Coordinates of C-alpha atoms and ligand atoms in Angstrom, one line a residue:
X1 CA 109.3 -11.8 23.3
X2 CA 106.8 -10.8 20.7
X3 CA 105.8 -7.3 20.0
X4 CA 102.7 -6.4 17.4
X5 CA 102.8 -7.9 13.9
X6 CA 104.7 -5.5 11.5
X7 CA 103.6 -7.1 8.6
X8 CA 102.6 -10.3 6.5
X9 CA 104.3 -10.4 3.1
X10 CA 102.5 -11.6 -0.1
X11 CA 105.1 -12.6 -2.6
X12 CA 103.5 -11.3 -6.4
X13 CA 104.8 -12.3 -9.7
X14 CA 104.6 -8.5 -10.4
X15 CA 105.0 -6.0 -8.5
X16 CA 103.7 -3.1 -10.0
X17 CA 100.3 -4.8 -11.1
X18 CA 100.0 -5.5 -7.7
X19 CA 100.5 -2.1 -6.3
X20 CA 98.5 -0.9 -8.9
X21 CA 95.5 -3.3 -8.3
X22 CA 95.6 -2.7 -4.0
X23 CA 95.5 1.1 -4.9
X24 CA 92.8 1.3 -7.3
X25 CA 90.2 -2.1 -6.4
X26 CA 91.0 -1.7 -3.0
X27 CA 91.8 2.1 -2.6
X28 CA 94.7 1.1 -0.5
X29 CA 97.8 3.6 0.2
X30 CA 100.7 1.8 -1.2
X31 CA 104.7 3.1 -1.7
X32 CA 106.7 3.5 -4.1
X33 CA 108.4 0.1 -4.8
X34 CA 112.0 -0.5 -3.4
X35 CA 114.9 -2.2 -4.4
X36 CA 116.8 -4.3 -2.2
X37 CA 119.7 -6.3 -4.0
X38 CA 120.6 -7.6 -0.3
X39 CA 117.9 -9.3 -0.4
X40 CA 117.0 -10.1 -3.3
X41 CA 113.4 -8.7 -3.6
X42 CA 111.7 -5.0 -4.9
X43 CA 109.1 -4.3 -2.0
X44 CA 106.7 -1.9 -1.5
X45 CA 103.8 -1.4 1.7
X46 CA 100.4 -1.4 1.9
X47 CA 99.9 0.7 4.5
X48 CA 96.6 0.3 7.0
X49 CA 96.0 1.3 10.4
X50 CA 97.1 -1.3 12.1
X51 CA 99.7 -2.8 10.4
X52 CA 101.6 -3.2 6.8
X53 CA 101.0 -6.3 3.9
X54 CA 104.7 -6.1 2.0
X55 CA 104.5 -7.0 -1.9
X56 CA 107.0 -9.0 -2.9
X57 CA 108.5 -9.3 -6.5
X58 CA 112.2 -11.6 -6.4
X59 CA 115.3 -9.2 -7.7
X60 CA 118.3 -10.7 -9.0
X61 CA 119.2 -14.6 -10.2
X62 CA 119.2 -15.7 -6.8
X63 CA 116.6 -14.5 -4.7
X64 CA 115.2 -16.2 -2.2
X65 CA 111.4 -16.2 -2.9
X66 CA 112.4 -17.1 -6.3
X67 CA 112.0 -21.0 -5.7
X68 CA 108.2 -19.9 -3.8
X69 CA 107.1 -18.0 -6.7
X70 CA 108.2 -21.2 -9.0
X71 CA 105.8 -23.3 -7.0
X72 CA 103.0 -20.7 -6.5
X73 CA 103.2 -18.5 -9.5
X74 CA 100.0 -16.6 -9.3
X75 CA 101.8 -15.7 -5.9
X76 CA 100.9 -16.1 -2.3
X77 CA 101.7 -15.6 1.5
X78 CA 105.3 -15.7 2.2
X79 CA 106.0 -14.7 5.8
X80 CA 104.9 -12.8 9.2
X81 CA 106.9 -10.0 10.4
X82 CA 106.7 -9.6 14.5
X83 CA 108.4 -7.2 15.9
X84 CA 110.7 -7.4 19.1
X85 CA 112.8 -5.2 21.3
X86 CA 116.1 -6.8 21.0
X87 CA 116.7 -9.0 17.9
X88 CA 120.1 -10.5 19.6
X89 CA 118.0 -11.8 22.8
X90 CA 115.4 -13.2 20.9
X91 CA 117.9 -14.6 18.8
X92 CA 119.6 -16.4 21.4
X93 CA 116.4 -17.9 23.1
X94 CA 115.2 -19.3 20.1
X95 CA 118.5 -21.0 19.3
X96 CA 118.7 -22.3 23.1
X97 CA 115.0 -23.6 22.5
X98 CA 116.1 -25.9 19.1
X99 CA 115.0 -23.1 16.5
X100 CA 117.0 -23.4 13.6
X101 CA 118.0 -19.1 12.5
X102 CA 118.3 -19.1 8.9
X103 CA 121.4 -17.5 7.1
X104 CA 124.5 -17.0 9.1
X105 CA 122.4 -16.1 12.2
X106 CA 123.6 -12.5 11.9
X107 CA 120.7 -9.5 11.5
X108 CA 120.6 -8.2 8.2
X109 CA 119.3 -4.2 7.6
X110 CA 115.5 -4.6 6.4
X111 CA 113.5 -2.6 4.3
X112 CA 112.4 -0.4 7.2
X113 CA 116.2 0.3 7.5
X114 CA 115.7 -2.1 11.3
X115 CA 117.6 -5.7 12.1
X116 CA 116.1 -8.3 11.0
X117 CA 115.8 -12.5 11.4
X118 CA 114.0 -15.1 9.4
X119 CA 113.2 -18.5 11.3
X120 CA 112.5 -22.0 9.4
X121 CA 109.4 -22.4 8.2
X122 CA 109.5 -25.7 9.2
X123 CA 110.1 -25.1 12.8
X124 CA 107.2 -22.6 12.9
X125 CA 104.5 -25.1 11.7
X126 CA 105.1 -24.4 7.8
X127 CA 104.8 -20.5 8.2
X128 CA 108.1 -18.8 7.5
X129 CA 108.3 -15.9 10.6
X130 CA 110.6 -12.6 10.3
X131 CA 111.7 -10.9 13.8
X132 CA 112.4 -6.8 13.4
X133 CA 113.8 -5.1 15.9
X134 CA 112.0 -2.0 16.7
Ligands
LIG201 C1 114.4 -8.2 4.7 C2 113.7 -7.4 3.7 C3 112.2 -7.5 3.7 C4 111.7 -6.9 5.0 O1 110.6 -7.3 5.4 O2 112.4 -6.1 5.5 C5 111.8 -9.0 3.5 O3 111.0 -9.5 4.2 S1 112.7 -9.8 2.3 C6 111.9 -11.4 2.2 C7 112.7 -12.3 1.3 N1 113.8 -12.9 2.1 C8 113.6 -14.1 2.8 O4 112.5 -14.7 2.7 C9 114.8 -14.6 3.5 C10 114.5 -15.9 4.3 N2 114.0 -16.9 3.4 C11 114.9 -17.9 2.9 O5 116.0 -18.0 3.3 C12 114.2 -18.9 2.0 O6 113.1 -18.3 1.4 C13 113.9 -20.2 2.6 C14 115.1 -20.9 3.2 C15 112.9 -20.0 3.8 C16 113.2 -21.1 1.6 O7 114.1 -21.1 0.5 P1 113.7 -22.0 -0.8 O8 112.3 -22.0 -1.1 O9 114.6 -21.7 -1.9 O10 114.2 -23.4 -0.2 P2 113.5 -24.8 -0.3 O11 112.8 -24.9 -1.6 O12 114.5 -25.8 0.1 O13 112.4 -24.7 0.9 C17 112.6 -25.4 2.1 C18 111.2 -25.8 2.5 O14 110.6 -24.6 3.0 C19 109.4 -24.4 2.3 N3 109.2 -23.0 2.2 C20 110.0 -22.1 1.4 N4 109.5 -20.9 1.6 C21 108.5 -20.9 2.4 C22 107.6 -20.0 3.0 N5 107.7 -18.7 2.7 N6 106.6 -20.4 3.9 C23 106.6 -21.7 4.2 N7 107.3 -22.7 3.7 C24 108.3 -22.3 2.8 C25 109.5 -25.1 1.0 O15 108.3 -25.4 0.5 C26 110.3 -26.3 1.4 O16 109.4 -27.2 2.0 P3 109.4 -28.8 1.6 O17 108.3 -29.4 2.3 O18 110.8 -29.3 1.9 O19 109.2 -28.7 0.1
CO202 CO1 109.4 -8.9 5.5

């Protein structure tokens, strides 16, 4: 089921000081940041060889990684991102195998404009997994 990972997502409690930081201590390529209401976060990428860190900054009164950055507020690692080739089959599977499919189970467009899925943390040993279809 699982492809290579697409990213791991830090969640920051600012997002340009972050970007800012990974480009100049670390000489990192980073993007522009990007709004996604939908979800309630601004993201941008690191961008490395062989995969991508996403910095997280929440967006809105209800975003989700508000509550994570409440309980870590220097910030911290939020989730994994593997990709897979068909978000509906993995999906399924999962479900059949006990895994609990959070929201209303439906793919939502990510910020690489692909489906994605987030699983329970707490099904996943205490790490909060995204699936993207690629
Ligand atoms: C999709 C756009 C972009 C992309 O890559 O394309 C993104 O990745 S956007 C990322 C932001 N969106 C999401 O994370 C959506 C899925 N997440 C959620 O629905 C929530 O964050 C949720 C339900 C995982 C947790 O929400 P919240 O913290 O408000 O709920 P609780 O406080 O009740 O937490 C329940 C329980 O889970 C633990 N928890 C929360 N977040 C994490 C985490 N990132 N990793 C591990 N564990 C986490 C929390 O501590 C609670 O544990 P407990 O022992 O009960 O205290
Ligand atoms: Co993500």
């Amino acid at each position: 089921m699982l492809g290579r990972v697409n990213h791991i997502a830090l969640v920051v409690p600012n997002l340009a000081e972050a970007a800012a930081k990974y480009r100049s201590v670390l000489g990192a390529a980073v993007t522009a940041p990007d709004a996604l209401p939908e979800h309630g976060v601004s993201v941008v990428f690191v961008t490395l060889e062989n995969t991508k860190v996403e910095l997280l900054e929440p967006l809105g009164s209800d975003s989700p990684i508000a509550a994570f950055l409440a309980k870590n507020p220097a910030g911290g690692m939020h989730h994994i991102c593997y990709e897979v080739e068909d978000i509906i089959a993995a999906r399924d599977s999962l479900v059949a195998a006990g895994g609990r499919v959070l929201g209303d189970g439906q793919p939502k467009i990510g910020a690489h404009g692909k489906p994605v899925l987030f699983l329970h943390p707490k099904d996943f040993f205490g790490t909060l997994i995204e699936l993207e279809q690629v």
